[in-house]
Amino acid sequence: MENGGQIQTIEEQVVSLLQKKSFHISFAESCTGGLCSARLVSVASASAVFDAGVVTYANEAKIKYLGVKPETIDCYGVVSESVAGQMAEGVAKAQNAQVGVGVSGIAGPSGGTATKPVGMVCFGFYVDGEVTTVTKQFGDLGRNVVREAATEFVFETLVELLQK
């Protein structure tokens, strides 16, 4: 995307799209540990659209601060689209934001299983009342590579969803 002849970063695109829609955004992050929030605030005008970023690593924090249902965690596991969707909706509603993002995954190097391997990340996107969930398998690329890839995916998906 261009802005006055200059190519915008993906973070700038997200901020611009949020501004055009008069939307505010909040993040609920687990495995990304605040990287999504940090990337958004790298844009000078982020304060016009960014409400809050919450790192909820423990299940109890997801329940207490985001309204994730304990039975959802029990039934699907914390790394699931169901939990990520509830995280996204919960953080948006807690902040009265139109957009919420939830991220839960297994960055590694341990914690993976046969059904939920290292590098699996689940995403929830709450945009103007509608929840979209996605699971990506980034592979066992190393903890910080998985975290960075997950963060990049968040911004790519936000551009796509906000352009609708």
CSV table of N, CA and C in Angstrom, one decimal:
chain,number,residue,atom,x,y,z
A,1,MET,N,0.8,-1.2,0.0
A,1,MET,CA,0.0,0.0,0.0
A,1,MET,C,0.9,1.2,0.0
A,2,GLU,N,0.5,2.2,-0.8
A,2,GLU,CA,1.3,3.4,-0.8
A,2,GLU,C,0.6,4.6,-0.1
A,3,ASN,N,1.4,5.5,0.4
A,3,ASN,CA,0.9,6.6,1.1
A,3,ASN,C,1.7,7.8,0.7
A,4,GLY,N,1.2,8.6,-0.2
A,4,GLY,CA,1.9,9.8,-0.7
A,4,GLY,C,3.2,9.4,-1.4
A,5,GLY,N,3.2,8.3,-2.1
A,5,GLY,CA,4.3,7.9,-2.9
A,5,GLY,C,5.3,7.0,-2.1
A,6,GLN,N,5.1,6.9,-0.8
A,6,GLN,CA,5.9,6.0,0.0
A,6,GLN,C,5.2,4.7,0.3
A,7,ILE,N,5.9,3.7,0.3
A,7,ILE,CA,5.3,2.3,0.6
A,7,ILE,C,5.2,2.2,2.1
A,8,GLN,N,4.0,1.8,2.5
A,8,GLN,CA,3.7,1.6,3.9
A,8,GLN,C,4.2,0.2,4.4
A,9,THR,N,4.6,0.2,5.6
A,9,THR,CA,4.9,-1.1,6.3
A,9,THR,C,3.5,-1.8,6.5
A,10,ILE,N,3.6,-3.0,6.8
A,10,ILE,CA,2.3,-3.7,7.1
A,10,ILE,C,1.6,-3.2,8.4
A,11,GLU,N,2.4,-2.8,9.4
A,11,GLU,CA,1.9,-2.1,10.6
A,11,GLU,C,1.2,-0.8,10.2
A,12,GLU,N,1.8,0.0,9.4
A,12,GLU,CA,1.2,1.2,9.0
A,12,GLU,C,-0.1,1.0,8.2
A,13,GLN,N,-0.1,-0.1,7.4
A,13,GLN,CA,-1.3,-0.4,6.7
A,13,GLN,C,-2.5,-0.7,7.7
A,14,VAL,N,-2.2,-1.5,8.7
A,14,VAL,CA,-3.2,-1.8,9.7
A,14,VAL,C,-3.7,-0.6,10.4
A,15,VAL,N,-2.8,0.3,10.8
A,15,VAL,CA,-3.2,1.5,11.5
A,15,VAL,C,-4.0,2.4,10.6
A,16,SER,N,-3.6,2.5,9.3
A,16,SER,CA,-4.4,3.3,8.4
A,16,SER,C,-5.8,2.7,8.1
A,17,LEU,N,-5.9,1.4,8.0
A,17,LEU,CA,-7.2,0.8,7.8
A,17,LEU,C,-8.1,0.9,9.0
A,18,LEU,N,-7.5,0.8,10.2
A,18,LEU,CA,-8.3,1.0,11.4
A,18,LEU,C,-8.8,2.5,11.5
A,19,GLN,N,-7.9,3.4,11.2
A,19,GLN,CA,-8.3,4.8,11.2
A,19,GLN,C,-9.4,5.1,10.2
A,20,LYS,N,-9.3,4.6,9.0
A,20,LYS,CA,-10.4,4.8,8.0
A,20,LYS,C,-11.7,4.3,8.4
A,21,LYS,N,-11.7,3.2,9.2
A,21,LYS,CA,-13.0,2.6,9.7
A,21,LYS,C,-13.4,3.2,11.1
A,22,SER,N,-12.6,4.0,11.7
A,22,SER,CA,-12.8,4.5,13.0
A,22,SER,C,-12.9,3.4,14.0
A,23,PHE,N,-12.0,2.3,13.8
A,23,PHE,CA,-12.0,1.2,14.7
A,23,PHE,C,-10.8,1.3,15.7
A,24,HIS,N,-11.0,0.7,16.8
A,24,HIS,CA,-9.9,0.5,17.8
A,24,HIS,C,-9.6,-1.0,17.9
A,25,ILE,N,-8.3,-1.3,18.3
A,25,ILE,CA,-7.8,-2.7,18.3
A,25,ILE,C,-7.2,-2.9,19.7
A,26,SER,N,-7.4,-4.2,20.1
A,26,SER,CA,-6.7,-4.7,21.3
A,26,SER,C,-6.2,-6.1,21.0
A,27,PHE,N,-5.1,-6.5,21.7
A,27,PHE,CA,-4.5,-7.8,21.5
A,27,PHE,C,-4.5,-8.6,22.8
A,28,ALA,N,-4.7,-9.9,22.6
A,28,ALA,CA,-4.6,-10.8,23.7
A,28,ALA,C,-3.6,-11.9,23.3
A,29,GLU,N,-2.4,-11.8,23.8
A,29,GLU,CA,-1.3,-12.6,23.3
A,29,GLU,C,-0.8,-13.6,24.4
A,30,SER,N,-0.5,-14.8,23.9
A,30,SER,CA,0.1,-15.8,24.7
A,30,SER,C,1.5,-16.1,24.2
A,31,CYS,N,1.6,-17.0,23.2
A,31,CYS,CA,3.0,-17.3,22.7
A,31,CYS,C,3.7,-16.2,22.1
A,32,THR,N,3.1,-15.2,21.6
A,32,THR,CA,3.8,-14.0,21.0
A,32,THR,C,4.3,-13.0,22.0
A,33,GLY,N,3.8,-13.2,23.2
A,33,GLY,CA,4.4,-12.4,24.4
A,33,GLY,C,4.4,-10.9,24.2
A,34,GLY,N,3.5,-10.3,23.5
A,34,GLY,CA,3.5,-8.9,23.3
A,34,GLY,C,4.1,-8.4,22.0
A,35,LEU,N,4.6,-9.3,21.2
A,35,LEU,CA,5.2,-8.8,19.9
A,35,LEU,C,4.2,-8.1,19.0
A,36,CYS,N,2.9,-8.6,19.0
A,36,CYS,CA,1.9,-7.9,18.1
A,36,CYS,C,1.7,-6.4,18.6
A,37,SER,N,1.6,-6.3,19.9
A,37,SER,CA,1.4,-4.9,20.4
A,37,SER,C,2.6,-4.1,20.1
A,38,ALA,N,3.8,-4.6,20.3
A,38,ALA,CA,5.1,-3.9,20.1
A,38,ALA,C,5.2,-3.5,18.6
A,39,ARG,N,4.8,-4.3,17.7
A,39,ARG,CA,4.9,-4.0,16.3
A,39,ARG,C,3.9,-2.9,16.0
A,40,LEU,N,2.7,-2.9,16.5
A,40,LEU,CA,1.7,-1.9,16.2
A,40,LEU,C,2.2,-0.6,16.7
A,41,VAL,N,2.7,-0.5,17.9
A,41,VAL,CA,3.2,0.8,18.5
A,41,VAL,C,4.4,1.3,17.9
A,42,SER,N,5.0,0.6,16.9
A,42,SER,CA,6.1,1.1,16.2
A,42,SER,C,5.7,2.2,15.2
A,43,VAL,N,4.4,2.2,15.0
A,43,VAL,CA,3.8,3.3,14.1
A,43,VAL,C,3.4,4.5,15.0
A,44,ALA,N,3.9,5.6,14.6
A,44,ALA,CA,3.7,6.9,15.4
A,44,ALA,C,2.2,7.1,15.7
A,45,SER,N,1.3,6.9,14.7
A,45,SER,CA,-0.1,7.2,14.9
A,45,SER,C,-0.9,6.1,15.6
A,46,ALA,N,-0.2,5.1,16.1
A,46,ALA,CA,-0.9,3.9,16.7
A,46,ALA,C,-1.8,4.3,17.8
A,47,SER,N,-1.4,5.4,18.6
A,47,SER,CA,-2.2,5.8,19.7
A,47,SER,C,-3.7,6.1,19.3
A,48,ALA,N,-3.9,6.5,18.1
A,48,ALA,CA,-5.3,6.8,17.6
A,48,ALA,C,-6.2,5.6,17.5
A,49,VAL,N,-5.6,4.4,17.5
A,49,VAL,CA,-6.4,3.2,17.3
A,49,VAL,C,-6.1,2.0,18.3
A,50,PHE,N,-5.1,2.1,19.0
A,50,PHE,CA,-4.7,1.0,19.9
A,50,PHE,C,-5.2,1.2,21.3
A,51,ASP,N,-5.9,0.3,21.9
A,51,ASP,CA,-6.4,0.4,23.2
A,51,ASP,C,-5.6,-0.3,24.2
A,52,ALA,N,-5.3,-1.6,24.0
A,52,ALA,CA,-4.6,-2.4,25.0
A,52,ALA,C,-4.0,-3.7,24.4
A,53,GLY,N,-2.9,-4.1,25.0
A,53,GLY,CA,-2.3,-5.4,24.7
A,53,GLY,C,-2.2,-6.1,26.0
A,54,VAL,N,-2.7,-7.4,26.1
A,54,VAL,CA,-2.6,-8.1,27.3
A,54,VAL,C,-1.9,-9.4,27.0
A,55,VAL,N,-0.9,-9.7,27.8
A,55,VAL,CA,-0.2,-11.0,27.6
A,55,VAL,C,-0.7,-11.9,28.7
A,56,THR,N,-1.5,-13.0,28.3
A,56,THR,CA,-2.1,-13.9,29.2
A,56,THR,C,-1.5,-15.3,28.9
A,57,TYR,N,-0.4,-15.6,29.6
A,57,TYR,CA,0.3,-16.8,29.4
A,57,TYR,C,-0.4,-18.0,30.2
A,58,ALA,N,-0.8,-17.7,31.4
A,58,ALA,CA,-1.4,-18.8,32.2
A,58,ALA,C,-2.9,-18.9,31.8
A,59,ASN,N,-3.4,-20.2,31.9
A,59,ASN,CA,-4.8,-20.4,31.6
A,59,ASN,C,-5.7,-19.5,32.5
A,60,GLU,N,-5.3,-19.4,33.8
A,60,GLU,CA,-6.1,-18.6,34.8
A,60,GLU,C,-6.2,-17.2,34.3
A,61,ALA,N,-5.2,-16.6,33.7
A,61,ALA,CA,-5.2,-15.3,33.2
A,61,ALA,C,-6.1,-15.1,32.0
A,62,LYS,N,-6.2,-16.1,31.2
A,62,LYS,CA,-7.1,-16.1,30.0
A,62,LYS,C,-8.5,-16.1,30.5
A,63,ILE,N,-8.8,-16.9,31.5
A,63,ILE,CA,-10.1,-17.0,32.1
A,63,ILE,C,-10.5,-15.6,32.8
A,64,LYS,N,-9.6,-15.1,33.7
A,64,LYS,CA,-9.9,-14.0,34.5
A,64,LYS,C,-10.0,-12.7,33.7
A,65,TYR,N,-9.0,-12.5,32.8
A,65,TYR,CA,-8.9,-11.2,32.1
A,65,TYR,C,-9.6,-11.1,30.7
A,66,LEU,N,-9.9,-12.3,30.1
A,66,LEU,CA,-10.4,-12.3,28.8
A,66,LEU,C,-11.8,-13.0,28.7
A,67,GLY,N,-12.2,-13.7,29.8
A,67,GLY,CA,-13.5,-14.3,29.8
A,67,GLY,C,-13.5,-15.6,29.0
A,68,VAL,N,-12.3,-16.2,28.8
A,68,VAL,CA,-12.2,-17.6,28.2
A,68,VAL,C,-12.9,-18.5,29.2
A,69,LYS,N,-13.8,-19.4,28.6
A,69,LYS,CA,-14.5,-20.3,29.5
A,69,LYS,C,-13.6,-21.5,29.8
A,70,PRO,N,-13.5,-21.8,31.1
A,70,PRO,CA,-12.7,-23.0,31.6
A,70,PRO,C,-13.1,-24.3,30.8
A,71,GLU,N,-14.4,-24.5,30.5
A,71,GLU,CA,-14.8,-25.7,29.8
A,71,GLU,C,-14.3,-25.7,28.4
A,72,THR,N,-14.0,-24.5,27.8
A,72,THR,CA,-13.5,-24.5,26.4
A,72,THR,C,-12.0,-25.0,26.5
A,73,ILE,N,-11.3,-24.6,27.5
A,73,ILE,CA,-9.9,-25.0,27.7
A,73,ILE,C,-9.9,-26.5,28.0
A,74,ASP,N,-10.8,-27.0,28.8
A,74,ASP,CA,-10.8,-28.4,29.2
A,74,ASP,C,-11.2,-29.3,28.0
A,75,CYS,N,-12.1,-28.8,27.1
A,75,CYS,CA,-12.6,-29.6,26.0
A,75,CYS,C,-11.6,-29.5,24.8
A,76,TYR,N,-11.1,-28.4,24.5
A,76,TYR,CA,-10.3,-28.2,23.3
A,76,TYR,C,-8.8,-28.0,23.5
A,77,GLY,N,-8.4,-27.7,24.7
A,77,GLY,CA,-7.0,-27.3,25.0
A,77,GLY,C,-6.8,-25.9,24.9
A,78,VAL,N,-5.8,-25.4,25.5
A,78,VAL,CA,-5.5,-23.9,25.5
A,78,VAL,C,-5.0,-23.5,24.1
A,79,VAL,N,-4.3,-24.4,23.4
A,79,VAL,CA,-3.9,-24.1,22.0
A,79,VAL,C,-5.0,-24.7,21.1
A,80,SER,N,-6.0,-23.8,20.8
A,80,SER,CA,-7.1,-24.2,20.0
A,80,SER,C,-7.7,-23.0,19.4
A,81,GLU,N,-8.4,-23.2,18.3
A,81,GLU,CA,-9.1,-22.1,17.7
A,81,GLU,C,-10.2,-21.6,18.6
A,82,SER,N,-10.9,-22.5,19.3
A,82,SER,CA,-11.9,-22.1,20.2
A,82,SER,C,-11.4,-21.1,21.3
A,83,VAL,N,-10.3,-21.4,21.9
A,83,VAL,CA,-9.7,-20.5,22.9
A,83,VAL,C,-9.2,-19.2,22.2
A,84,ALA,N,-8.6,-19.3,21.1
A,84,ALA,CA,-8.1,-18.1,20.5
A,84,ALA,C,-9.2,-17.1,20.1
A,85,GLY,N,-10.3,-17.7,19.6
A,85,GLY,CA,-11.5,-16.9,19.3
A,85,GLY,C,-12.1,-16.2,20.5
A,86,GLN,N,-12.2,-17.0,21.6
A,86,GLN,CA,-12.7,-16.4,22.9
A,86,GLN,C,-11.7,-15.3,23.4
A,87,MET,N,-10.4,-15.5,23.2
A,87,MET,CA,-9.4,-14.5,23.6
A,87,MET,C,-9.6,-13.2,22.8
A,88,ALA,N,-9.8,-13.3,21.5
A,88,ALA,CA,-10.0,-12.2,20.6
A,88,ALA,C,-11.3,-11.4,21.0
A,89,GLU,N,-12.4,-12.1,21.1
A,89,GLU,CA,-13.6,-11.5,21.5
A,89,GLU,C,-13.6,-10.9,22.9
A,90,GLY,N,-13.0,-11.6,23.8
A,90,GLY,CA,-12.9,-11.1,25.2
A,90,GLY,C,-12.1,-9.9,25.3
A,91,VAL,N,-10.9,-9.8,24.7
A,91,VAL,CA,-10.1,-8.6,24.8
A,91,VAL,C,-10.8,-7.4,24.1
A,92,ALA,N,-11.5,-7.6,23.0
A,92,ALA,CA,-12.2,-6.5,22.3
A,92,ALA,C,-13.3,-6.0,23.2
A,93,LYS,N,-14.1,-6.9,23.7
A,93,LYS,CA,-15.2,-6.5,24.5
A,93,LYS,C,-14.8,-5.8,25.8
A,94,ALA,N,-13.7,-6.3,26.4
A,94,ALA,CA,-13.2,-5.7,27.7
A,94,ALA,C,-12.7,-4.3,27.4
A,95,GLN,N,-12.3,-4.0,26.2
A,95,GLN,CA,-11.7,-2.6,25.9
A,95,GLN,C,-12.7,-1.8,25.1
A,96,ASN,N,-13.9,-2.3,24.8
A,96,ASN,CA,-14.8,-1.7,23.9
A,96,ASN,C,-14.2,-1.4,22.6
A,97,ALA,N,-13.4,-2.3,22.1
A,97,ALA,CA,-12.8,-2.1,20.8
A,97,ALA,C,-13.5,-2.9,19.7
A,98,GLN,N,-13.5,-2.5,18.5
A,98,GLN,CA,-14.1,-3.1,17.4
A,98,GLN,C,-13.3,-4.3,16.9
A,99,VAL,N,-12.0,-4.3,17.2
A,99,VAL,CA,-11.1,-5.4,16.7
A,99,VAL,C,-10.3,-6.0,17.9
A,100,GLY,N,-10.3,-7.3,18.0
A,100,GLY,CA,-9.6,-8.0,19.0
A,100,GLY,C,-8.8,-9.1,18.3
A,101,VAL,N,-7.6,-9.4,18.8
A,101,VAL,CA,-6.8,-10.5,18.2
A,101,VAL,C,-6.4,-11.3,19.4
A,102,GLY,N,-6.6,-12.7,19.2
A,102,GLY,CA,-6.1,-13.6,20.2
A,102,GLY,C,-5.1,-14.6,19.6
A,103,VAL,N,-4.0,-14.8,20.3
A,103,VAL,CA,-3.0,-15.7,19.8
A,103,VAL,C,-2.5,-16.7,20.9
A,104,SER,N,-2.6,-18.0,20.5
A,104,SER,CA,-2.2,-19.1,21.5
A,104,SER,C,-1.5,-20.2,20.7
A,105,GLY,N,-0.3,-20.5,21.1
A,105,GLY,CA,0.4,-21.5,20.4
A,105,GLY,C,1.5,-22.2,21.1
A,106,ILE,N,2.3,-23.0,20.4
A,106,ILE,CA,3.4,-23.8,21.0
A,106,ILE,C,4.6,-23.3,20.2
A,107,ALA,N,5.4,-22.4,20.8
A,107,ALA,CA,6.5,-21.8,20.1
A,107,ALA,C,7.8,-22.8,20.3
A,108,GLY,N,7.7,-23.6,21.3
A,108,GLY,CA,8.8,-24.5,21.5
A,108,GLY,C,9.9,-24.0,22.5
A,109,PRO,N,11.0,-24.7,22.6
A,109,PRO,CA,11.3,-26.0,22.0
A,109,PRO,C,10.6,-27.2,22.5
A,110,SER,N,9.9,-27.1,23.6
A,110,SER,CA,9.1,-28.2,24.1
A,110,SER,C,7.7,-27.9,24.2
A,111,GLY,N,6.9,-28.8,24.6
A,111,GLY,CA,5.4,-28.6,24.8
A,111,GLY,C,4.6,-29.1,23.7
A,112,GLY,N,5.2,-29.6,22.6
A,112,GLY,CA,4.4,-30.1,21.5
A,112,GLY,C,4.0,-31.6,21.7
A,113,THR,N,3.0,-32.0,21.0
A,113,THR,CA,2.5,-33.3,21.1
A,113,THR,C,2.3,-33.8,19.6
A,114,ALA,N,1.8,-35.0,19.4
A,114,ALA,CA,1.6,-35.5,18.1
A,114,ALA,C,0.5,-34.8,17.4
A,115,THR,N,-0.6,-34.4,18.2
A,115,THR,CA,-1.7,-33.6,17.6
A,115,THR,C,-1.5,-32.1,17.6
A,116,LYS,N,-0.6,-31.7,18.5
A,116,LYS,CA,-0.4,-30.2,18.6
A,116,LYS,C,1.2,-30.1,18.6
A,117,PRO,N,1.8,-30.1,17.5
A,117,PRO,CA,3.3,-30.0,17.4
A,117,PRO,C,3.8,-28.6,17.7
A,118,VAL,N,5.1,-28.6,18.0
A,118,VAL,CA,5.8,-27.3,18.2
A,118,VAL,C,5.7,-26.6,16.8
A,119,GLY,N,5.4,-25.3,17.0
A,119,GLY,CA,5.2,-24.5,15.8
A,119,GLY,C,3.7,-24.3,15.4
A,120,MET,N,2.8,-25.0,16.1
A,120,MET,CA,1.4,-24.8,15.9
A,120,MET,C,0.9,-23.6,16.6
A,121,VAL,N,0.2,-22.7,15.9
A,121,VAL,CA,-0.3,-21.5,16.5
A,121,VAL,C,-1.8,-21.3,16.1
A,122,CYS,N,-2.6,-21.0,17.1
A,122,CYS,CA,-4.1,-20.7,16.8
A,122,CYS,C,-4.3,-19.2,16.9
A,123,PHE,N,-5.1,-18.7,16.0
A,123,PHE,CA,-5.4,-17.3,16.0
A,123,PHE,C,-6.9,-17.0,16.0
A,124,GLY,N,-7.3,-16.0,16.7
A,124,GLY,CA,-8.7,-15.5,16.7
A,124,GLY,C,-8.7,-14.1,16.3
A,125,PHE,N,-9.6,-13.7,15.5
A,125,PHE,CA,-9.8,-12.3,15.0
A,125,PHE,C,-11.2,-11.9,15.2
A,126,TYR,N,-11.4,-10.9,16.0
A,126,TYR,CA,-12.8,-10.4,16.3
A,126,TYR,C,-12.8,-9.1,15.5
A,127,VAL,N,-13.6,-9.0,14.5
A,127,VAL,CA,-13.7,-7.7,13.7
A,127,VAL,C,-15.2,-7.3,13.6
A,128,ASP,N,-15.5,-6.2,14.3
A,128,ASP,CA,-16.9,-5.6,14.2
A,128,ASP,C,-18.0,-6.7,14.4
A,129,GLY,N,-17.8,-7.5,15.5
A,129,GLY,CA,-18.8,-8.4,15.9
A,129,GLY,C,-18.7,-9.8,15.3
A,130,GLU,N,-17.7,-10.1,14.4
A,130,GLU,CA,-17.6,-11.4,13.8
A,130,GLU,C,-16.2,-12.0,14.1
A,131,VAL,N,-16.3,-13.3,14.5
A,131,VAL,CA,-15.0,-14.0,14.9
A,131,VAL,C,-14.6,-14.9,13.8
A,132,THR,N,-13.3,-14.8,13.4
A,132,THR,CA,-12.7,-15.7,12.5
A,132,THR,C,-11.5,-16.3,13.2
A,133,THR,N,-11.4,-17.7,13.0
A,133,THR,CA,-10.3,-18.4,13.6
A,133,THR,C,-9.5,-19.1,12.6
A,134,VAL,N,-8.2,-19.3,12.8
A,134,VAL,CA,-7.2,-19.9,11.9
A,134,VAL,C,-6.2,-20.7,12.7
A,135,THR,N,-5.7,-21.8,12.2
A,135,THR,CA,-4.6,-22.5,12.8
A,135,THR,C,-3.5,-22.6,11.7
A,136,LYS,N,-2.3,-22.2,12.1
A,136,LYS,CA,-1.1,-22.3,11.2
A,136,LYS,C,-0.1,-23.2,11.8
A,137,GLN,N,0.5,-24.0,11.0
A,137,GLN,CA,1.6,-24.8,11.4
A,137,GLN,C,2.9,-24.2,10.8
A,138,PHE,N,3.7,-23.5,11.7
A,138,PHE,CA,4.9,-22.9,11.2
A,138,PHE,C,6.1,-23.9,11.2
A,139,GLY,N,6.0,-25.0,11.9
A,139,GLY,CA,7.1,-25.9,12.0
A,139,GLY,C,8.0,-25.6,13.2
A,140,ASP,N,8.8,-26.6,13.5
A,140,ASP,CA,9.7,-26.4,14.6
A,140,ASP,C,11.0,-25.6,14.2
A,141,LEU,N,10.8,-24.3,14.0
A,141,LEU,CA,11.8,-23.4,13.5
A,141,LEU,C,12.6,-22.7,14.5
A,142,GLY,N,12.3,-23.0,15.8
A,142,GLY,CA,12.9,-22.2,16.9
A,142,GLY,C,11.9,-21.3,17.4
A,143,ARG,N,12.0,-21.1,18.7
A,143,ARG,CA,11.0,-20.4,19.5
A,143,ARG,C,10.7,-19.0,18.9
A,144,ASN,N,11.8,-18.2,18.8
A,144,ASN,CA,11.6,-16.8,18.3
A,144,ASN,C,11.2,-16.7,16.9
A,145,VAL,N,11.6,-17.6,16.0
A,145,VAL,CA,11.2,-17.6,14.6
A,145,VAL,C,9.7,-17.9,14.6
A,146,VAL,N,9.2,-18.8,15.3
A,146,VAL,CA,7.7,-19.1,15.4
A,146,VAL,C,7.0,-17.9,15.9
A,147,ARG,N,7.5,-17.2,16.9
A,147,ARG,CA,6.8,-16.0,17.5
A,147,ARG,C,6.8,-14.9,16.4
A,148,GLU,N,7.9,-14.7,15.7
A,148,GLU,CA,7.9,-13.7,14.7
A,148,GLU,C,7.0,-14.0,13.5
A,149,ALA,N,7.0,-15.3,13.1
A,149,ALA,CA,6.1,-15.7,12.0
A,149,ALA,C,4.6,-15.5,12.4
A,150,ALA,N,4.3,-15.9,13.6
A,150,ALA,CA,2.9,-15.7,14.1
A,150,ALA,C,2.5,-14.3,14.1
A,151,THR,N,3.4,-13.4,14.5
A,151,THR,CA,3.1,-12.0,14.5
A,151,THR,C,2.9,-11.4,13.1
A,152,GLU,N,3.8,-11.8,12.2
A,152,GLU,CA,3.6,-11.4,10.8
A,152,GLU,C,2.3,-11.9,10.2
A,153,PHE,N,1.9,-13.1,10.6
A,153,PHE,CA,0.6,-13.6,10.1
A,153,PHE,C,-0.5,-12.8,10.6
A,154,VAL,N,-0.4,-12.4,11.9
A,154,VAL,CA,-1.5,-11.5,12.5
A,154,VAL,C,-1.7,-10.3,11.6
A,155,PHE,N,-0.6,-9.6,11.3
A,155,PHE,CA,-0.7,-8.3,10.5
A,155,PHE,C,-1.2,-8.6,9.1
A,156,GLU,N,-0.7,-9.6,8.5
A,156,GLU,CA,-1.2,-10.0,7.1
A,156,GLU,C,-2.7,-10.2,7.1
A,157,THR,N,-3.2,-11.0,8.2
A,157,THR,CA,-4.6,-11.3,8.3
A,157,THR,C,-5.4,-10.1,8.6
A,158,LEU,N,-4.9,-9.2,9.5
A,158,LEU,CA,-5.6,-8.0,9.8
A,158,LEU,C,-5.8,-7.1,8.5
A,159,VAL,N,-4.8,-7.0,7.7
A,159,VAL,CA,-5.0,-6.2,6.5
A,159,VAL,C,-6.1,-6.8,5.6
A,160,GLU,N,-6.1,-8.1,5.5
A,160,GLU,CA,-7.1,-8.8,4.7
A,160,GLU,C,-8.5,-8.6,5.2
A,161,LEU,N,-8.6,-8.8,6.5
A,161,LEU,CA,-10.0,-8.7,7.1
A,161,LEU,C,-10.5,-7.2,7.1
A,162,LEU,N,-9.6,-6.3,7.3
A,162,LEU,CA,-10.0,-4.9,7.4
A,162,LEU,C,-10.2,-4.3,6.0
A,163,GLN,N,-9.8,-4.9,5.0
A,163,GLN,CA,-10.0,-4.4,3.6
A,163,GLN,C,-11.4,-4.9,3.1
A,164,LYS,N,-12.1,-5.8,3.9
A,164,LYS,CA,-13.4,-6.2,3.4
A,164,LYS,C,-14.4,-5.2,3.6
